[in-house]
Amino acid sequence: MSYAIIGFGKIGQALAHAFARKNLDVTVASRRPPEALAPQARAIGPTVVAKSLREALEADTIILAVPFGEHREVAKALPSWKGKTIIDAMNALLPPEELDGLPSSAFVAKAFTDAKLVKGFNHLIAATLAADPIVEGGHRVVFLSGDDEDAIAPVMALAKQLGFAPVKLGKLNEGGALVHARGRVWGQLIFQDLFKKEQ
Ligand SMILES: NC(=O)c1ccc[n+]([C@@H]2O[C@H](COP(=O)([O-])OP(=O)(O)OC[C@H]3O[C@@H](n4cnc5c(N)ncnc54)[C@H](OP(=O)(O)O)[C@@H]3O)[C@@H](O)[C@H]2O)c1
């Protein structure tokens, strides 16, 4: 598996720390050229490498950590997303009518035609997500949801590799609703910083 984080702000950097902590290779990119991101990437760790957006999108698993409204711009960067897994770490506090009445991640999935989409790593504030997920032998919980069961398993494996305890919530409009904003209301599991003894 190859991994890229698109968006190198608070959440993108928090996730880059998680990859660096486990010596896992990850590419990071934003609208700025890689030279602009490189010093911060290097400061996080040697496995975090800044590339252009186009090069970063060669990864097979792509974590979206851009402001919600920007996902459409990222989606335009490739003619086809077939074979790619998108991990949606974004949140959208938008009225349902602006999302065609869909959970925000289902709305995102429409822009990334033919990709597999998993929502995850979105429910904690960046500073918490950046911290070591193993505390006193317990593993910080992340919630994963998606309409494609097959896509969730490799993201579960990634979350475990990063030291988190992934919990599968099911489909986006079922268990996944607990980690979505609906209008101006956060899902009940958002901001819940939970730990499990076993991964
Ligand atoms: N902050 C949190 O605690 C938190 C918690 C959970 C979820 N989230 C979600 O995570 C996402 C990112 O939030 P953030 O707080 O990390 O935002 P941020 O600090 O403003 O970072 C956003 C990043 O996205 C990049 N970017 C913007 N438009 C882009 C585009 N079209 N293509 C590529 N890169 C683009 C920006 O870099 P350039 O300007 O260089 O392009 C920047 O690196 C949001 O959807 C937010 O809802 C945030």
PDB file of C-alpha atoms and ligand atoms in Angstrom:
ATOM      1  CA  MET A   1       0.000   0.000   0.000  1.00  0.00           C
ATOM      2  CA  SER A   2       1.155   3.544  -0.652  1.00  0.00           C
ATOM      3  CA  TYR A   3      -0.243   6.503   1.252  1.00  0.00           C
ATOM      4  CA  ALA A   4      -0.680  10.207   0.628  1.00  0.00           C
ATOM      5  CA  ILE A   5      -2.125  12.986   2.751  1.00  0.00           C
ATOM      6  CA  ILE A   6      -3.676  15.816   0.756  1.00  0.00           C
ATOM      7  CA  GLY A   7      -3.765  18.976   2.847  1.00  0.00           C
ATOM      8  CA  PHE A   8      -0.826  19.673   5.138  1.00  0.00           C
ATOM      9  CA  GLY A   9      -2.492  21.895   7.723  1.00  0.00           C
ATOM     10  CA  LYS A  10      -3.511  20.934  11.237  1.00  0.00           C
ATOM     11  CA  ILE A  11      -5.078  17.532  10.463  1.00  0.00           C
ATOM     12  CA  GLY A  12      -2.665  16.660   7.650  1.00  0.00           C
ATOM     13  CA  GLN A  13       0.309  17.297   9.914  1.00  0.00           C
ATOM     14  CA  ALA A  14      -1.324  15.439  12.824  1.00  0.00           C
ATOM     15  CA  LEU A  15      -1.640  12.361  10.605  1.00  0.00           C
ATOM     16  CA  ALA A  16       1.882  12.826   9.266  1.00  0.00           C
ATOM     17  CA  HIS A  17       3.105  12.609  12.884  1.00  0.00           C
ATOM     18  CA  ALA A  18       1.246   9.300  13.241  1.00  0.00           C
ATOM     19  CA  PHE A  19       2.973   7.888  10.132  1.00  0.00           C
ATOM     20  CA  ALA A  20       6.380   9.213  11.213  1.00  0.00           C
ATOM     21  CA  ARG A  21       6.009   7.689  14.669  1.00  0.00           C
ATOM     22  CA  LYS A  22       5.764   4.240  13.063  1.00  0.00           C
ATOM     23  CA  ASN A  23       8.359   4.871  10.312  1.00  0.00           C
ATOM     24  CA  LEU A  24       5.677   4.442   7.655  1.00  0.00           C
ATOM     25  CA  ASP A  25       6.219   6.199   4.330  1.00  0.00           C
ATOM     26  CA  VAL A  26       3.695   8.878   3.430  1.00  0.00           C
ATOM     27  CA  THR A  27       3.594  11.575   0.795  1.00  0.00           C
ATOM     28  CA  VAL A  28       2.128  14.961   1.677  1.00  0.00           C
ATOM     29  CA  ALA A  29       0.849  17.632  -0.696  1.00  0.00           C
ATOM     30  CA  SER A  30      -1.193  20.801  -0.869  1.00  0.00           C
ATOM     31  CA  ARG A  31      -1.683  23.550  -3.441  1.00  0.00           C
ATOM     32  CA  ARG A  32       1.755  24.904  -2.572  1.00  0.00           C
ATOM     33  CA  PRO A  33       4.838  23.428  -4.273  1.00  0.00           C
ATOM     34  CA  PRO A  34       6.634  20.591  -2.450  1.00  0.00           C
ATOM     35  CA  GLU A  35       9.622  22.852  -1.652  1.00  0.00           C
ATOM     36  CA  ALA A  36       7.304  24.968   0.486  1.00  0.00           C
ATOM     37  CA  LEU A  37       6.117  21.954   2.492  1.00  0.00           C
ATOM     38  CA  ALA A  38       9.451  20.129   2.673  1.00  0.00           C
ATOM     39  CA  PRO A  39      10.950  21.803   5.796  1.00  0.00           C
ATOM     40  CA  GLN A  40       7.858  21.014   7.878  1.00  0.00           C
ATOM     41  CA  ALA A  41       7.642  17.486   6.425  1.00  0.00           C
ATOM     42  CA  ARG A  42      11.316  16.877   7.293  1.00  0.00           C
ATOM     43  CA  ALA A  43      10.770  18.269  10.773  1.00  0.00           C
ATOM     44  CA  ILE A  44       8.032  15.693  11.370  1.00  0.00           C
ATOM     45  CA  GLY A  45      10.176  12.778  10.229  1.00  0.00           C
ATOM     46  CA  PRO A  46      12.214  11.207   7.436  1.00  0.00           C
ATOM     47  CA  THR A  47       9.314   9.045   6.187  1.00  0.00           C
ATOM     48  CA  VAL A  48       7.180  12.129   5.467  1.00  0.00           C
ATOM     49  CA  VAL A  49       7.953  13.363   1.948  1.00  0.00           C
ATOM     50  CA  ALA A  50       6.418  16.412   0.277  1.00  0.00           C
ATOM     51  CA  LYS A  51       5.500  16.028  -3.378  1.00  0.00           C
ATOM     52  CA  SER A  52       3.389  17.852  -5.915  1.00  0.00           C
ATOM     53  CA  LEU A  53      -0.333  17.171  -5.746  1.00  0.00           C
ATOM     54  CA  ARG A  54      -0.176  15.221  -9.002  1.00  0.00           C
ATOM     55  CA  GLU A  55       2.677  12.997  -7.780  1.00  0.00           C
ATOM     56  CA  ALA A  56       1.055  12.465  -4.374  1.00  0.00           C
ATOM     57  CA  LEU A  57      -2.126  11.285  -6.048  1.00  0.00           C
ATOM     58  CA  GLU A  58      -0.216   8.298  -7.445  1.00  0.00           C
ATOM     59  CA  ALA A  59      -0.644   6.674  -4.013  1.00  0.00           C
ATOM     60  CA  ASP A  60      -3.346   4.033  -3.802  1.00  0.00           C
ATOM     61  CA  THR A  61      -4.700   5.294  -0.477  1.00  0.00           C
ATOM     62  CA  ILE A  62      -5.305   9.018  -0.177  1.00  0.00           C
ATOM     63  CA  ILE A  63      -6.295  10.826   2.993  1.00  0.00           C
ATOM     64  CA  LEU A  64      -8.293  13.997   2.387  1.00  0.00           C
ATOM     65  CA  ALA A  65      -7.379  16.665   4.938  1.00  0.00           C
ATOM     66  CA  VAL A  66      -8.416  19.809   3.071  1.00  0.00           C
ATOM     67  CA  PRO A  67     -11.204  22.254   3.983  1.00  0.00           C
ATOM     68  CA  PHE A  68     -14.464  20.542   3.006  1.00  0.00           C
ATOM     69  CA  GLY A  69     -15.258  22.900   0.129  1.00  0.00           C
ATOM     70  CA  GLU A  70     -11.883  22.120  -1.484  1.00  0.00           C
ATOM     71  CA  HIS A  71     -12.559  18.412  -2.013  1.00  0.00           C
ATOM     72  CA  ARG A  72     -14.034  19.139  -5.443  1.00  0.00           C
ATOM     73  CA  GLU A  73     -10.790  20.818  -6.541  1.00  0.00           C
ATOM     74  CA  VAL A  74      -8.800  17.765  -5.462  1.00  0.00           C
ATOM     75  CA  ALA A  75     -11.286  15.499  -7.257  1.00  0.00           C
ATOM     76  CA  LYS A  76     -10.671  17.374 -10.511  1.00  0.00           C
ATOM     77  CA  ALA A  77      -6.969  16.524 -10.420  1.00  0.00           C
ATOM     78  CA  LEU A  78      -7.421  12.975 -11.784  1.00  0.00           C
ATOM     79  CA  PRO A  79      -9.638  11.834 -14.647  1.00  0.00           C
ATOM     80  CA  SER A  80     -10.424   8.550 -12.873  1.00  0.00           C
ATOM     81  CA  TRP A  81     -10.246   7.409  -9.251  1.00  0.00           C
ATOM     82  CA  LYS A  82     -10.689   3.734 -10.042  1.00  0.00           C
ATOM     83  CA  GLY A  83      -8.525   1.550  -7.807  1.00  0.00           C
ATOM     84  CA  LYS A  84      -8.024   4.314  -5.214  1.00  0.00           C
ATOM     85  CA  THR A  85      -9.204   4.417  -1.629  1.00  0.00           C
ATOM     86  CA  ILE A  86     -10.112   7.843  -0.285  1.00  0.00           C
ATOM     87  CA  ILE A  87     -10.077   8.312   3.484  1.00  0.00           C
ATOM     88  CA  ASP A  88     -12.261  11.293   4.280  1.00  0.00           C
ATOM     89  CA  ALA A  89     -10.943  13.036   7.393  1.00  0.00           C
ATOM     90  CA  MET A  90     -13.001  16.165   6.686  1.00  0.00           C
ATOM     91  CA  ASN A  91     -15.986  17.563   8.549  1.00  0.00           C
ATOM     92  CA  ALA A  92     -18.756  19.693   7.102  1.00  0.00           C
ATOM     93  CA  LEU A  93     -21.068  21.806   9.239  1.00  0.00           C
ATOM     94  CA  LEU A  94     -23.345  22.520   6.294  1.00  0.00           C
ATOM     95  CA  PRO A  95     -27.126  22.464   6.011  1.00  0.00           C
ATOM     96  CA  PRO A  96     -28.262  19.100   4.540  1.00  0.00           C
ATOM     97  CA  GLU A  97     -29.734  20.802   1.463  1.00  0.00           C
ATOM     98  CA  GLU A  98     -26.228  21.947   0.459  1.00  0.00           C
ATOM     99  CA  LEU A  99     -25.166  18.282   0.509  1.00  0.00           C
ATOM    100  CA  ASP A 100     -28.119  16.991  -1.531  1.00  0.00           C
ATOM    101  CA  GLY A 101     -29.463  15.601   1.765  1.00  0.00           C
ATOM    102  CA  LEU A 102     -26.541  13.135   1.964  1.00  0.00           C
ATOM    103  CA  PRO A 103     -24.053  12.481   4.788  1.00  0.00           C
ATOM    104  CA  SER A 104     -21.058  14.687   3.932  1.00  0.00           C
ATOM    105  CA  SER A 105     -18.835  11.693   3.078  1.00  0.00           C
ATOM    106  CA  ALA A 106     -21.434  10.304   0.646  1.00  0.00           C
ATOM    107  CA  PHE A 107     -21.443  13.763  -0.986  1.00  0.00           C
ATOM    108  CA  VAL A 108     -17.623  13.588  -1.209  1.00  0.00           C
ATOM    109  CA  ALA A 109     -17.820  10.078  -2.682  1.00  0.00           C
ATOM    110  CA  LYS A 110     -19.856  11.462  -5.591  1.00  0.00           C
ATOM    111  CA  ALA A 111     -16.957  13.747  -6.560  1.00  0.00           C
ATOM    112  CA  PHE A 112     -14.415  10.896  -6.475  1.00  0.00           C
ATOM    113  CA  THR A 113     -16.162   8.695  -9.011  1.00  0.00           C
ATOM    114  CA  ASP A 114     -15.212   5.008  -8.836  1.00  0.00           C
ATOM    115  CA  ALA A 115     -13.017   5.439  -5.724  1.00  0.00           C
ATOM    116  CA  LYS A 116     -13.693   3.490  -2.550  1.00  0.00           C
ATOM    117  CA  LEU A 117     -14.416   5.891   0.294  1.00  0.00           C
ATOM    118  CA  VAL A 118     -13.921   5.402   4.021  1.00  0.00           C
ATOM    119  CA  LYS A 119     -14.660   8.082   6.583  1.00  0.00           C
ATOM    120  CA  GLY A 120     -12.126   8.174   9.383  1.00  0.00           C
ATOM    121  CA  PHE A 121      -9.664  10.180  11.481  1.00  0.00           C
ATOM    122  CA  ASN A 122     -12.167  13.057  11.526  1.00  0.00           C
ATOM    123  CA  HIS A 123     -13.649  12.884  15.009  1.00  0.00           C
ATOM    124  CA  LEU A 124     -10.792  14.302  17.105  1.00  0.00           C
ATOM    125  CA  ILE A 125      -9.195  17.724  17.223  1.00  0.00           C
ATOM    126  CA  ALA A 126      -5.844  17.851  15.457  1.00  0.00           C
ATOM    127  CA  ALA A 127      -3.719  18.164  18.621  1.00  0.00           C
ATOM    128  CA  THR A 128      -5.271  14.984  20.003  1.00  0.00           C
ATOM    129  CA  LEU A 129      -4.871  13.095  16.728  1.00  0.00           C
ATOM    130  CA  ALA A 130      -1.200  14.132  16.598  1.00  0.00           C
ATOM    131  CA  ALA A 131      -0.418  12.719  20.037  1.00  0.00           C
ATOM    132  CA  ASP A 132       0.854   9.177  20.614  1.00  0.00           C
ATOM    133  CA  PRO A 133      -2.275   6.989  20.401  1.00  0.00           C
ATOM    134  CA  ILE A 134      -0.912   4.494  22.918  1.00  0.00           C
ATOM    135  CA  VAL A 135      -1.435   5.709  26.467  1.00  0.00           C
ATOM    136  CA  GLU A 136      -0.840   3.439  29.453  1.00  0.00           C
ATOM    137  CA  GLY A 137      -1.218   0.377  27.207  1.00  0.00           C
ATOM    138  CA  GLY A 138      -4.559   1.562  25.824  1.00  0.00           C
ATOM    139  CA  HIS A 139      -5.059   2.482  22.167  1.00  0.00           C
ATOM    140  CA  ARG A 140      -6.858   5.655  21.084  1.00  0.00           C
ATOM    141  CA  VAL A 141     -10.049   4.782  19.206  1.00  0.00           C
ATOM    142  CA  VAL A 142     -10.724   5.966  15.673  1.00  0.00           C
ATOM    143  CA  PHE A 143     -14.047   5.313  13.982  1.00  0.00           C
ATOM    144  CA  LEU A 144     -14.238   4.021  10.427  1.00  0.00           C
ATOM    145  CA  SER A 145     -17.360   3.938   8.305  1.00  0.00           C
ATOM    146  CA  GLY A 146     -18.229   3.497   4.668  1.00  0.00           C
ATOM    147  CA  ASP A 147     -20.704   2.022   2.255  1.00  0.00           C
ATOM    148  CA  ASP A 148     -18.131  -0.385   0.800  1.00  0.00           C
ATOM    149  CA  GLU A 149     -17.327  -3.102   3.360  1.00  0.00           C
ATOM    150  CA  ASP A 150     -14.263  -4.263   1.398  1.00  0.00           C
ATOM    151  CA  ALA A 151     -12.676  -0.833   1.554  1.00  0.00           C
ATOM    152  CA  ILE A 152     -12.830  -0.608   5.338  1.00  0.00           C
ATOM    153  CA  ALA A 153     -10.587  -3.628   6.091  1.00  0.00           C
ATOM    154  CA  PRO A 154      -7.325  -2.156   4.709  1.00  0.00           C
ATOM    155  CA  VAL A 155      -8.023   1.146   6.489  1.00  0.00           C
ATOM    156  CA  MET A 156      -8.584  -0.800   9.722  1.00  0.00           C
ATOM    157  CA  ALA A 157      -5.166  -2.395   9.142  1.00  0.00           C
ATOM    158  CA  LEU A 158      -3.577   1.028   8.554  1.00  0.00           C
ATOM    159  CA  ALA A 159      -5.169   2.468  11.707  1.00  0.00           C
ATOM    160  CA  LYS A 160      -3.783  -0.469  13.725  1.00  0.00           C
ATOM    161  CA  GLN A 161      -0.332  -0.033  12.183  1.00  0.00           C
ATOM    162  CA  LEU A 162      -0.455   3.600  13.332  1.00  0.00           C
ATOM    163  CA  GLY A 163      -1.235   2.443  16.877  1.00  0.00           C
ATOM    164  CA  PHE A 164      -4.944   3.303  16.969  1.00  0.00           C
ATOM    165  CA  ALA A 165      -7.800   0.985  17.881  1.00  0.00           C
ATOM    166  CA  PRO A 166     -10.190   1.207  14.928  1.00  0.00           C
ATOM    167  CA  VAL A 167     -13.893   0.685  15.501  1.00  0.00           C
ATOM    168  CA  LYS A 168     -16.053  -0.050  12.464  1.00  0.00           C
ATOM    169  CA  LEU A 169     -19.362   1.786  12.517  1.00  0.00           C
ATOM    170  CA  GLY A 170     -20.877   0.452   9.288  1.00  0.00           C
ATOM    171  CA  LYS A 171     -22.497   2.414   6.516  1.00  0.00           C
ATOM    172  CA  LEU A 172     -22.279   6.194   6.266  1.00  0.00           C
ATOM    173  CA  ASN A 173     -25.964   6.825   6.916  1.00  0.00           C
ATOM    174  CA  GLU A 174     -26.183   4.190   9.658  1.00  0.00           C
ATOM    175  CA  GLY A 175     -23.405   3.895  12.297  1.00  0.00           C
ATOM    176  CA  GLY A 176     -21.425   6.461  10.318  1.00  0.00           C
ATOM    177  CA  ALA A 177     -24.008   9.107  11.221  1.00  0.00           C
ATOM    178  CA  LEU A 178     -22.460   9.169  14.711  1.00  0.00           C
ATOM    179  CA  VAL A 179     -19.286  10.760  13.317  1.00  0.00           C
ATOM    180  CA  HIS A 180     -20.969  13.114  10.854  1.00  0.00           C
ATOM    181  CA  ALA A 181     -22.196  16.613  11.379  1.00  0.00           C
ATOM    182  CA  ARG A 182     -25.833  16.999  10.442  1.00  0.00           C
ATOM    183  CA  GLY A 183     -26.585  20.619   9.704  1.00  0.00           C
ATOM    184  CA  ARG A 184     -25.002  22.478  12.610  1.00  0.00           C
ATOM    185  CA  VAL A 185     -25.115  19.512  14.984  1.00  0.00           C
ATOM    186  CA  TRP A 186     -22.120  17.210  15.529  1.00  0.00           C
ATOM    187  CA  GLY A 187     -22.612  13.442  15.585  1.00  0.00           C
ATOM    188  CA  GLN A 188     -22.572  12.011  19.104  1.00  0.00           C
ATOM    189  CA  LEU A 189     -19.108  10.407  18.795  1.00  0.00           C
ATOM    190  CA  ILE A 190     -17.342  13.495  17.465  1.00  0.00           C
ATOM    191  CA  PHE A 191     -14.753  14.788  19.994  1.00  0.00           C
ATOM    192  CA  GLN A 192     -15.129  11.633  22.149  1.00  0.00           C
ATOM    193  CA  ASP A 193     -11.511  10.712  22.942  1.00  0.00           C
ATOM    194  CA  LEU A 194     -11.877   7.036  23.811  1.00  0.00           C
ATOM    195  CA  PHE A 195      -9.341   4.251  24.486  1.00  0.00           C
ATOM    196  CA  LYS A 196      -9.468   0.470  24.123  1.00  0.00           C
ATOM    197  CA  LYS A 197      -7.228  -1.991  25.940  1.00  0.00           C
ATOM    198  CA  GLU A 198      -6.934  -4.156  22.801  1.00  0.00           C
ATOM    199  CA  GLN A 199      -6.561  -2.995  19.244  1.00  0.00           C
TER     200      GLN A 199
HETATM  201  N1  LIG B   1      -8.431  21.123  12.794  1.00  0.00           N
HETATM  202  C1  LIG B   1      -9.045  20.136  13.417  1.00  0.00           C
HETATM  203  O1  LIG B   1      -8.913  19.957  14.640  1.00  0.00           O
HETATM  204  C2  LIG B   1      -9.892  19.166  12.610  1.00  0.00           C
HETATM  205  C3  LIG B   1     -10.418  18.045  13.275  1.00  0.00           C
HETATM  206  C4  LIG B   1     -11.114  17.100  12.540  1.00  0.00           C
HETATM  207  C5  LIG B   1     -11.311  17.272  11.185  1.00  0.00           C
HETATM  208  N2  LIG B   1     -10.839  18.385  10.580  1.00  0.00           N
HETATM  209  C6  LIG B   1     -11.094  18.539   9.129  1.00  0.00           C
HETATM  210  O2  LIG B   1      -9.856  18.407   8.446  1.00  0.00           O
HETATM  211  C7  LIG B   1      -9.862  19.227   7.280  1.00  0.00           C
HETATM  212  C8  LIG B   1      -8.627  20.112   7.332  1.00  0.00           C
HETATM  213  O3  LIG B   1      -8.718  20.919   8.481  1.00  0.00           O
HETATM  214  P1  LIG B   1      -7.426  21.650   9.056  1.00  0.00           P
HETATM  215  O4  LIG B   1      -7.826  22.205  10.373  1.00  0.00           O
HETATM  216  O5  LIG B   1      -6.242  20.759   8.938  1.00  0.00           O
HETATM  217  O6  LIG B   1      -7.298  22.832   7.994  1.00  0.00           O
HETATM  218  P2  LIG B   1      -6.010  23.754   7.685  1.00  0.00           P
HETATM  219  O7  LIG B   1      -5.092  23.761   8.856  1.00  0.00           O
HETATM  220  O8  LIG B   1      -6.552  25.030   7.165  1.00  0.00           O
HETATM  221  O9  LIG B   1      -5.290  22.957   6.500  1.00  0.00           O
HETATM  222  C9  LIG B   1      -5.892  22.787   5.259  1.00  0.00           C
HETATM  223  C10 LIG B   1      -4.822  22.300   4.288  1.00  0.00           C
HETATM  224  O10 LIG B   1      -5.437  22.033   3.021  1.00  0.00           O
HETATM  225  C11 LIG B   1      -4.611  22.561   1.993  1.00  0.00           C
HETATM  226  N3  LIG B   1      -5.476  22.824   0.847  1.00  0.00           N
HETATM  227  C12 LIG B   1      -6.508  23.700   0.754  1.00  0.00           C
HETATM  228  N4  LIG B   1      -7.098  23.609  -0.442  1.00  0.00           N
HETATM  229  C13 LIG B   1      -6.449  22.625  -1.126  1.00  0.00           C
HETATM  230  C14 LIG B   1      -6.593  22.058  -2.412  1.00  0.00           C
HETATM  231  N5  LIG B   1      -7.561  22.469  -3.265  1.00  0.00           N
HETATM  232  N6  LIG B   1      -5.726  21.084  -2.799  1.00  0.00           N
HETATM  233  C15 LIG B   1      -4.750  20.657  -1.957  1.00  0.00           C
HETATM  234  N7  LIG B   1      -4.569  21.146  -0.716  1.00  0.00           N
HETATM  235  C16 LIG B   1      -5.420  22.129  -0.302  1.00  0.00           C
HETATM  236  C17 LIG B   1      -3.978  23.790   2.615  1.00  0.00           C
HETATM  237  O11 LIG B   1      -2.719  24.111   2.043  1.00  0.00           O
HETATM  238  P3  LIG B   1      -2.479  25.119   0.832  1.00  0.00           P
HETATM  239  O12 LIG B   1      -3.127  26.409   1.208  1.00  0.00           O
HETATM  240  O13 LIG B   1      -1.005  25.130   0.712  1.00  0.00           O
HETATM  241  O14 LIG B   1      -3.129  24.468  -0.355  1.00  0.00           O
HETATM  242  C18 LIG B   1      -3.700  23.286   4.036  1.00  0.00           C
HETATM  243  O15 LIG B   1      -2.492  22.560   4.075  1.00  0.00           O
HETATM  244  C19 LIG B   1     -11.175  20.018   7.307  1.00  0.00           C
HETATM  245  O16 LIG B   1     -12.075  19.403   6.425  1.00  0.00           O
HETATM  246  C20 LIG B   1     -11.644  19.895   8.740  1.00  0.00           C
HETATM  247  O17 LIG B   1     -13.066  19.879   8.843  1.00  0.00           O
HETATM  248  C21 LIG B   1     -10.121  19.336  11.240  1.00  0.00           C
END
